[in-house]
């Protein structure tokens, strides 16, 4: 149980285009989903917290107009990287909260974005 | 100063060795302490969690928390090549719907057969 999927697992796009990444909780309902960014050999940096039916809360320094987050249902959240640039190339990971406890947060397999 | 400090390694040990992974932190409000394992190009998976101070054991893994020293450890006994991964410590202040995890940098571990 508590499986989280992400799609796509890998995407290459041209500079200036937009890319949408989906995060789904497959066997549970997640009122809260989190989006992280991870550079090679670095830790996960929280980008935003997404609650179903409300606007996402972005961490300091994260451009909300560039990284659009939509949490339309209890099982789906999307991250859209708008007007992508090479510096946006990274590994994007989502997690979904199963229950209130902090350790009840399950991670997706990640999406590798490469912007050329 | 980072809230959570973790030696990034890399750490290389022979099969069967005892591995010790550590994190220090500065935020005294942290109450929940987690260890995650992340294989290359995969999402993290939860290994252990501890609430407040103390020890917790699960098979070959033991997690220790010393809140007075703001120091946590993960011990792996009888390490196996399949344990080769990056290990991330993570911490959280409280159990609410919006509580966030703060991660360490991760320690890359290689267990050699």
XYZ file of N, CA and C in Angstrom:
687
model
N 0.817 -1.208 0.000
C 0.000 0.000 0.000
C 0.848 1.254 0.000
N 0.176 2.425 -0.037
C 0.817 3.735 0.003
C 1.801 3.924 -1.157
N 1.281 3.739 -2.360
C 2.118 3.880 -3.550
C 1.845 5.219 -4.228
N 2.934 5.877 -4.604
C 2.845 7.148 -5.305
C 3.540 7.011 -6.652
N 2.869 7.432 -7.697
C 3.478 7.357 -9.023
C 3.716 8.756 -9.574
N 4.638 8.850 -10.499
C 4.911 10.105 -11.194
C 4.999 9.816 -12.681
N 4.545 10.795 -13.448
C 4.624 10.654 -14.897
C 4.889 12.007 -15.531
N 5.825 12.114 -16.457
C 6.685 11.039 -16.942
C 7.849 10.794 -15.998
N 8.598 9.749 -16.224
C 9.774 9.487 -15.401
C 10.971 10.272 -15.922
N 10.924 10.602 -17.196
C 12.032 11.343 -17.805
C 11.481 12.176 -18.964
N 11.855 13.427 -19.017
C 11.391 14.272 -20.107
C 12.500 15.221 -20.541
N 12.606 15.375 -21.856
C 13.533 16.334 -22.445
C 12.706 17.359 -23.192
N 12.961 18.628 -22.932
C 12.208 19.654 -23.646
C 13.147 20.770 -24.068
N 12.671 21.564 -24.992
C 13.469 22.685 -25.487
C 13.238 23.906 -24.612
N 14.243 24.726 -24.538
C 14.169 25.958 -23.765
C 12.993 26.812 -24.220
N 12.217 27.317 -23.273
C 11.078 28.153 -23.598
C 9.749 27.432 -23.597
N 9.772 26.119 -23.600
C 8.526 25.348 -23.583
C 8.118 25.044 -22.141
N 6.893 24.556 -21.995
C 6.383 24.196 -20.673
C 6.255 22.683 -20.539
N 6.441 22.206 -19.338
C 6.387 20.764 -19.080
C 5.504 20.503 -17.870
N 4.624 19.520 -17.995
C 3.745 19.160 -16.881
C 4.142 17.803 -16.325
N 4.260 17.738 -15.007
C 4.584 16.489 -14.314
C 3.411 16.127 -13.415
N 2.986 14.867 -13.491
C 1.855 14.407 -12.680
C 2.331 13.571 -11.504
N 1.646 13.732 -10.402
C 1.915 12.943 -9.208
C 0.589 12.348 -8.738
N 0.550 11.039 -8.611
C -0.686 10.370 -8.211
C -0.472 9.460 -7.014
N -1.385 9.518 -6.060
C -1.412 8.519 -4.995
C -2.350 7.421 -5.473
N -1.826 6.206 -5.594
C -2.554 5.146 -6.275
C -3.555 4.414 -5.385
N -3.275 4.314 -4.121
C -4.138 3.483 -3.280
C -4.552 4.185 -1.991
N -4.442 5.496 -1.970
C -4.910 6.243 -0.816
C -5.212 7.670 -1.240
N -5.967 8.342 -0.421
C -6.289 9.734 -0.693
C -5.330 10.632 0.072
N -4.771 11.582 -0.612
C -3.760 12.459 -0.033
C -4.275 13.885 0.004
N -4.556 14.374 1.192
C -5.008 15.766 1.286
C -3.857 16.733 1.051
N -2.638 16.265 1.294
C -1.468 17.122 1.112
C -0.437 16.406 0.261
N 0.091 17.131 -0.711
C 1.200 16.622 -1.512
C 2.317 17.653 -1.486
N 3.530 17.167 -1.599
C 4.709 18.027 -1.554
C 5.505 17.856 -2.842
N 6.102 18.933 -3.286
C 6.989 18.876 -4.457
C 8.394 19.274 -4.043
N 9.348 18.417 -4.431
C 10.754 18.638 -4.107
C 11.568 18.712 -5.392
N 12.731 19.323 -5.236
C 13.682 19.383 -6.331
C 15.014 18.861 -5.793
N 15.698 18.080 -6.598
C 16.960 17.506 -6.149
C 17.994 17.610 -7.257
N 19.093 18.300 -6.959
C 20.204 18.373 -7.886
C 21.136 17.203 -7.611
N 21.966 16.840 -8.609
C 22.851 15.671 -8.446
C 23.670 15.734 -7.167
N 23.649 14.648 -6.432
C 24.408 14.487 -5.194
C 24.053 15.560 -4.162
N 22.858 16.066 -4.234
C 22.393 17.005 -3.224
C 21.086 16.509 -2.625
N 20.679 17.163 -1.575
C 19.484 16.701 -0.880
C 18.210 17.218 -1.540
N 17.103 16.799 -0.986
C 15.809 17.255 -1.489
C 15.510 18.629 -0.924
N 15.120 19.521 -1.817
C 14.724 20.854 -1.392
C 13.238 21.014 -1.627
N 12.497 21.295 -0.572
C 11.059 21.466 -0.702
C 10.762 22.706 -1.528
N 9.925 22.522 -2.542
C 9.529 23.655 -3.380
C 8.190 24.226 -2.915
N 7.237 23.337 -2.661
C 5.893 23.804 -2.325
C 5.092 22.699 -1.670
N 4.118 23.128 -0.913
C 3.162 22.223 -0.277
C 1.803 22.459 -0.918
N 1.169 21.395 -1.317
C -0.073 21.497 -2.062
C -1.212 20.809 -1.315
N -2.240 21.550 -1.020
C -3.421 20.986 -0.375
C -4.573 20.922 -1.360
N -5.287 19.825 -1.342
C -6.373 19.611 -2.292
C -7.387 20.725 -2.222
N -7.652 21.311 -3.380
C -8.684 22.337 -3.480
C -8.265 23.731 -3.086
N -7.013 23.921 -2.723
C -6.568 25.265 -2.364
C -5.241 25.576 -3.033
N -4.835 26.819 -2.937
C -3.585 27.235 -3.580
C -2.385 26.631 -2.860
N -1.355 26.363 -3.632
C -0.142 25.803 -3.049
C 0.613 26.854 -2.253
N 1.339 26.385 -1.259
C 2.206 27.266 -0.470
C 3.640 27.029 -0.920
N 4.275 28.078 -1.420
C 5.612 27.957 -1.974
C 6.669 28.327 -0.940
N 7.794 27.651 -1.016
C 8.917 27.973 -0.146
C 9.586 29.257 -0.647
N 10.275 29.883 0.258
C 10.956 31.129 -0.079
C 11.952 30.891 -1.208
N 11.923 31.760 -2.193
C 12.843 31.658 -3.317
C 12.316 30.853 -4.490
N 11.166 30.225 -4.350
C 10.582 29.451 -5.444
C 9.559 30.332 -6.164
N 9.727 30.486 -7.470
C 8.841 31.347 -8.247
C 7.513 30.644 -8.530
N 6.461 31.129 -7.945
C 5.170 30.471 -8.109
C 4.622 30.613 -9.527
N 5.026 31.672 -10.242
C 4.552 31.829 -11.616
C 5.313 30.932 -12.579
N 6.449 30.449 -12.152
C 7.239 29.562 -13.002
C 6.900 28.091 -12.724
N 6.665 27.785 -11.492
C 6.341 26.413 -11.093
C 4.887 26.385 -10.624
N 4.007 26.075 -11.563
C 2.578 26.085 -11.287
C 2.147 24.743 -10.718
N 1.496 24.784 -9.585
C 1.051 23.558 -8.941
C -0.465 23.556 -8.840
N -1.043 22.421 -9.246
C -2.487 22.236 -9.175
C -2.781 20.933 -8.464
N -3.567 21.017 -7.410
C -3.932 19.813 -6.656
C -5.449 19.657 -6.791
N -5.850 19.140 -7.937
C -7.252 19.145 -8.318
C -8.093 18.087 -7.605
N -7.474 17.002 -7.177
C -8.228 15.945 -6.522
C -7.394 15.348 -5.405
N -7.990 14.450 -4.651
C -7.289 13.842 -3.524
C -6.227 12.833 -3.957
N -6.142 12.560 -5.248
C -5.151 11.594 -5.721
C -4.230 12.156 -6.797
N -4.388 13.407 -7.152
C -3.597 13.952 -8.251
C -3.137 15.370 -7.975
N -1.837 15.591 -8.146
C -1.273 16.928 -8.127
C -0.371 17.055 -9.347
N -0.342 18.238 -9.941
C 0.523 18.445 -11.100
C 1.441 19.629 -10.865
N 2.639 19.506 -11.416
C 3.625 20.587 -11.400
C 3.918 20.936 -12.843
N 3.703 22.189 -13.202
C 4.008 22.645 -14.554
C 5.179 23.617 -14.485
N 6.245 23.271 -15.168
C 7.390 24.163 -15.278
C 7.179 25.000 -16.525
N 6.945 26.280 -16.347
C 6.626 27.143 -17.493
C 7.890 27.810 -18.021
N 7.913 27.989 -19.337
C 9.057 28.627 -19.999
C 10.370 28.083 -19.428
N 10.521 26.803 -19.588
C 11.669 26.124 -18.976
C 13.000 26.602 -19.569
N 14.007 26.649 -18.718
C 15.365 27.009 -19.130
C 16.327 25.924 -18.669
N 17.510 25.860 -19.239
C 18.455 24.794 -18.847
C 18.700 24.713 -17.340
N 18.660 25.840 -16.649
C 18.892 25.798 -15.199
C 17.751 25.148 -14.428
N 16.626 24.898 -15.117
C 15.514 24.177 -14.488
C 15.716 22.665 -14.566
N 16.723 22.244 -15.299
C 17.012 20.807 -15.393
C 17.330 20.271 -14.005
N 16.608 19.241 -13.614
C 16.754 18.717 -12.261
C 15.921 17.455 -12.119
N 15.965 16.876 -10.945
C 15.147 15.717 -10.596
C 14.023 16.233 -9.702
N 12.789 16.064 -10.147
C 11.641 16.565 -9.395
C 10.929 15.377 -8.750
N 10.719 15.459 -7.463
C 10.097 14.370 -6.712
C 8.878 14.900 -5.971
N 7.792 14.145 -6.040
C 6.622 14.514 -5.255
C 6.461 13.521 -4.114
N 5.738 13.923 -3.117
C 5.353 13.002 -2.055
C 3.906 13.281 -1.672
N 3.265 12.264 -1.158
C 1.870 12.386 -0.750
C 1.751 11.959 0.702
N 0.952 12.723 1.411
C 0.795 12.483 2.832
C -0.353 11.499 3.047
N -0.050 10.395 3.713
C -1.037 9.358 3.961
C -1.861 9.692 5.195
N -1.173 9.983 6.261
C -1.853 10.406 7.487
C -1.115 11.626 8.022
N -1.525 12.116 9.171
C -0.972 13.353 9.688
C 0.486 13.251 10.100
N 0.922 12.079 10.544
C 2.281 11.964 11.070
C 3.302 12.278 9.980
N 4.380 12.990 10.319
C 5.379 13.385 9.315
C 5.993 12.214 8.577
N 6.092 11.053 9.252
C 6.700 9.909 8.584
C 5.725 9.193 7.667
N 4.492 9.601 7.668
C 3.506 8.987 6.786
C 3.436 9.762 5.477
N 4.598 10.019 4.907
C 4.719 10.757 3.656
C 5.455 9.843 2.697
N 4.822 9.538 1.580
C 5.373 8.564 0.652
C 5.761 9.243 -0.647
N 6.945 8.858 -1.130
C 7.544 9.557 -2.252
C 7.315 8.836 -3.574
N 7.167 9.642 -4.613
C 7.124 9.098 -5.954
C 8.529 8.757 -6.429
N 8.634 8.125 -7.588
C 9.934 7.702 -8.115
C 10.735 8.840 -8.736
N 10.125 10.003 -8.889
C 10.854 11.141 -9.435
C 10.715 11.299 -10.947
N 10.915 12.519 -11.392
C 10.911 12.846 -12.823
C 12.183 13.608 -13.141
N 12.929 13.088 -14.096
C 14.163 13.783 -14.504
C 13.833 14.699 -15.669
N 14.019 15.983 -15.454
C 13.763 16.985 -16.493
C 15.083 17.498 -17.043
N 15.221 17.426 -18.348
C 16.380 17.989 -19.026
C 15.891 19.025 -20.024
N 16.370 20.247 -19.876
C 15.982 21.332 -20.776
C 17.174 21.662 -21.656
N 16.955 21.568 -22.956
C 18.070 21.800 -23.889
C 18.001 23.181 -24.523
N 23.952 28.908 8.515
C 24.108 27.525 8.985
C 22.887 26.713 8.575
N 23.126 25.522 8.035
C 22.021 24.659 7.647
C 21.347 24.121 8.896
N 20.028 23.891 8.779
C 19.301 23.333 9.913
C 19.727 21.910 10.209
N 20.043 21.164 9.167
C 20.436 19.765 9.306
C 21.751 19.544 8.569
N 22.714 18.980 9.261
C 24.027 18.714 8.674
C 24.249 17.208 8.615
N 24.709 16.751 7.455
C 24.980 15.324 7.272
C 26.226 15.177 6.437
N 27.123 14.326 6.870
C 28.356 14.080 6.136
C 27.993 13.395 4.814
N 28.324 14.031 3.681
C 27.901 13.471 2.389
C 28.674 12.243 1.947
N 29.797 11.955 2.670
C 30.603 10.802 2.275
C 31.385 11.130 1.009
N 31.627 10.209 0.087
C 31.055 8.854 0.087
C 31.698 7.940 1.115
N 30.943 6.917 1.510
C 31.380 5.953 2.488
C 31.428 4.591 1.811
N 32.572 3.924 1.902
C 32.742 2.616 1.269
C 33.176 1.614 2.329
N 32.443 0.512 2.452
C 32.738 -0.488 3.487
C 32.676 -1.878 2.870
N 33.332 -2.835 3.493
C 33.227 -4.223 3.015
C 31.931 -4.852 3.503
N 31.478 -5.831 2.777
C 30.272 -6.554 3.165
C 30.428 -7.122 4.574
N 29.359 -6.990 5.365
C 29.395 -7.497 6.734
C 29.791 -6.453 7.762
N 30.262 -5.314 7.326
C 30.696 -4.259 8.251
C 29.496 -3.600 8.924
N 29.773 -2.973 10.056
C 28.764 -2.143 10.722
C 28.934 -0.715 10.204
N 27.846 -0.144 9.768
C 27.874 1.207 9.206
C 27.206 2.167 10.178
N 27.817 3.306 10.363
C 27.256 4.352 11.215
C 27.060 5.617 10.394
N 25.827 6.083 10.336
C 25.487 7.302 9.615
C 24.943 8.307 10.613
N 25.317 9.566 10.451
C 24.979 10.556 11.473
C 24.470 11.862 10.894
N 23.654 12.541 11.694
C 23.204 13.892 11.356
C 23.176 14.730 12.620
N 23.477 15.982 12.467
C 23.305 16.940 13.552
C 22.310 17.993 13.097
N 21.677 18.640 14.055
C 20.687 19.641 13.696
C 20.725 20.784 14.694
N 20.138 21.896 14.287
C 20.190 23.078 15.140
C 18.814 23.482 15.686
N 17.756 23.008 15.067
C 16.403 23.404 15.456
C 15.898 22.517 16.593
N 15.793 23.076 17.778
C 15.381 22.283 18.940
C 13.897 21.902 18.886
N 13.164 22.463 17.941
C 11.736 22.140 17.816
C 11.493 20.828 17.068
N 12.510 20.283 16.448
C 12.330 19.008 15.750
C 11.947 17.927 16.741
N 10.901 17.170 16.396
C 10.415 16.110 17.275
C 10.415 14.746 16.589
N 10.246 14.745 15.262
C 10.200 13.506 14.501
C 11.477 13.388 13.675
N 12.060 12.199 13.710
C 13.338 11.979 13.046
C 13.225 10.738 12.167
N 13.521 10.909 10.889
C 13.354 9.832 9.927
C 14.658 9.550 9.199
N 14.797 8.332 8.759
C 15.880 7.953 7.855
C 15.261 7.372 6.591
N 15.728 7.882 5.462
C 15.263 7.408 4.164
C 16.444 6.818 3.399
N 16.115 5.860 2.552
C 17.105 5.275 1.643
C 16.681 5.645 0.227
N 17.655 6.094 -0.548
C 17.359 6.486 -1.926
C 18.347 5.819 -2.864
N 17.815 4.981 -3.733
C 18.641 4.399 -4.777
C 18.747 5.400 -5.911
N 19.769 5.215 -6.740
C 20.054 6.174 -7.800
C 18.835 6.382 -8.698
N 18.461 7.636 -8.892
C 17.371 8.028 -9.777
C 16.025 7.443 -9.353
N 15.860 7.275 -8.052
C 14.592 6.805 -7.504
C 14.174 7.741 -6.384
N 12.910 7.657 -5.983
C 12.462 8.449 -4.864
C 12.897 7.827 -3.544
N 12.957 8.606 -2.485
C 13.342 8.072 -1.169
C 12.282 7.120 -0.620
N 12.741 6.133 0.129
C 11.825 5.239 0.824
C 12.150 5.266 2.311
N 11.108 5.286 3.124
C 11.286 5.382 4.568
C 11.871 4.095 5.134
N 12.932 4.257 5.921
C 13.543 3.116 6.609
C 13.093 3.055 8.059
N 13.263 4.161 8.751
C 13.006 4.184 10.198
C 12.467 5.549 10.564
N 11.685 5.601 11.608
C 11.322 6.882 12.191
C 11.340 6.756 13.706
N 11.637 7.866 14.345
C 11.694 7.918 15.799
C 11.042 9.206 16.254
N 10.292 9.106 17.314
C 9.708 10.306 17.903
C 10.475 10.619 19.177
N 10.991 11.832 19.261
C 11.744 12.311 20.414
C 13.021 11.477 20.598
N 13.563 11.430 21.791
C 14.832 10.750 22.022
C 14.632 9.246 22.208
N 15.742 8.524 22.014
C 15.697 7.087 22.266
C 16.226 6.285 21.109
N 16.127 4.980 21.252
C 16.597 4.040 20.248
C 15.423 3.272 19.663
N 15.590 2.851 18.423
C 14.595 2.006 17.775
C 15.315 1.024 16.888
N 14.925 -0.229 16.969
C 15.600 -1.265 16.191
C 14.607 -1.947 15.264
N 15.067 -2.224 14.043
C 14.240 -2.936 13.080
C 15.173 -3.795 12.229
N 15.247 -5.064 12.591
C 16.136 -5.968 11.854
C 17.586 -5.537 11.988
N 18.240 -5.289 10.879
C 19.654 -4.898 10.901
C 19.846 -3.398 11.142
N 18.769 -2.672 11.242
C 18.848 -1.217 11.368
C 18.496 -0.764 12.787
N 19.279 0.191 13.302
C 18.997 0.800 14.596
C 19.113 2.311 14.446
N 18.075 3.007 14.879
C 18.082 4.464 14.854
C 18.212 4.972 16.276
N 19.051 5.980 16.456
C 19.246 6.587 17.767
C 19.033 8.087 17.664
N 18.391 8.643 18.673
C 18.184 10.089 18.729
C 18.639 10.587 20.091
N 19.472 11.590 20.091
C 19.909 12.261 21.314
C 19.536 13.725 21.174
N 18.386 14.090 21.702
C 17.915 15.462 21.538
C 18.764 16.444 22.325
N 19.351 16.012 23.435
C 20.170 16.931 24.223
C 21.399 17.378 23.436
N 21.910 16.498 22.596
C 23.081 16.822 21.777
C 22.688 17.222 20.360
N 21.404 17.127 20.040
C 20.900 17.404 18.692
C 21.652 16.548 17.674
N 21.607 15.249 17.893
C 22.413 14.308 17.131
C 21.606 13.041 16.920
N 21.545 12.576 15.662
C 20.869 11.317 15.389
C 21.782 10.409 14.592
N 21.557 9.116 14.751
C 22.395 8.130 14.074
C 21.555 7.001 13.515
N 22.075 6.391 12.473
C 21.506 5.162 11.926
C 22.643 4.156 11.829
N 22.443 2.993 12.446
C 23.435 1.926 12.381
C 22.888 0.799 11.510
N 23.743 0.301 10.639
C 23.389 -0.844 9.806
C 24.355 -1.964 10.156
N 23.802 -3.061 10.662
C 24.638 -4.227 10.995
C 24.682 -5.176 9.818
N 25.796 -5.950 9.750
C 25.931 -6.956 8.701
C 25.534 -6.369 7.340
N 26.215 -5.310 6.982
C 25.842 -4.594 5.755
C 25.969 -5.495 4.528
N 25.084 -5.271 3.571
C 25.000 -6.059 2.354
C 25.193 -5.158 1.127
N 25.656 -5.727 0.025
C 25.776 -4.912 -1.200
C 24.466 -4.220 -1.579
N 23.342 -4.849 -1.260
C 22.044 -4.239 -1.575
C 21.753 -3.012 -0.726
N 22.544 -2.787 0.313
C 22.393 -1.578 1.125
C 23.048 -0.372 0.464
N 23.764 -0.592 -0.616
C 24.437 0.507 -1.322
C 23.389 1.473 -1.860
N 23.424 2.689 -1.366
C 22.416 3.700 -1.696
C 22.828 4.999 -1.023
N 22.021 6.013 -1.205
C 22.201 7.262 -0.460
C 21.209 7.273 0.696
N 21.685 7.580 1.876
C 20.846 7.605 3.072
C 20.635 9.053 3.510
N 19.385 9.400 3.647
C 19.005 10.764 3.989
C 18.348 10.794 5.354
N 18.813 11.690 6.213
C 18.066 11.918 7.444
C 17.066 13.046 7.167
N 15.965 13.005 7.877
C 14.936 14.036 7.718
C 14.288 14.283 9.067
N 13.829 15.504 9.256
C 13.264 15.873 10.549
C 12.033 16.735 10.360
N 11.177 16.703 11.359
C 9.954 17.498 11.301
C 9.623 18.014 12.685
N 8.998 19.187 12.692
C 8.700 19.800 13.983
C 7.480 19.210 14.660
N 6.460 18.906 13.890
C 5.223 18.510 14.556
C 4.324 17.723 13.618
N 3.305 17.181 14.209
C 2.375 16.337 13.479
C 1.144 17.166 13.145
N 1.223 17.877 12.052
C 0.063 18.633 11.583
C -0.063 18.402 10.091
N -1.129 18.837 9.549
C -1.363 18.590 8.132
C -0.352 19.312 7.255
N 0.307 20.321 7.800
C 1.251 21.045 6.958
C 2.703 20.869 7.339
N 2.989 19.949 8.264
C 4.370 19.819 8.727
C 5.273 19.403 7.581
N 6.424 20.018 7.514
C 7.344 19.782 6.420
C 8.563 19.017 6.909
N 9.178 18.300 6.010
C 10.395 17.570 6.313
C 11.594 18.409 5.912
N 12.591 18.445 6.768
C 13.863 19.081 6.439
C 14.892 17.973 6.317
N 15.523 17.892 5.164
C 16.439 16.793 4.867
C 17.887 17.202 5.069
N 18.705 16.224 5.440
C 20.138 16.369 5.359
C 20.587 16.174 3.924
N 21.868 16.371 3.678
C 22.396 16.287 2.315
C 22.429 14.864 1.781
N 22.400 13.888 2.676
C 22.479 12.500 2.230
C 23.908 11.989 2.276
N 24.078 10.735 2.683
C 25.381 10.079 2.692
C 25.343 8.935 1.696
N 26.275 8.969 0.749
C 26.326 7.914 -0.259
C 27.133 6.742 0.294
N 26.506 5.574 0.375
C 27.123 4.376 0.934
C 27.310 3.332 -0.150
N 28.504 2.744 -0.184
C 28.780 1.605 -1.062
C 29.262 0.458 -0.197
N 28.595 -0.687 -0.314
C 29.007 -1.893 0.394
C 29.607 -2.838 -0.636
N 30.878 -3.127 -0.474
C 31.605 -3.941 -1.448
C 31.560 -5.424 -1.092
N 31.207 -6.255 -2.079
C 31.132 -7.704 -1.794
C 32.527 -8.297 -1.564
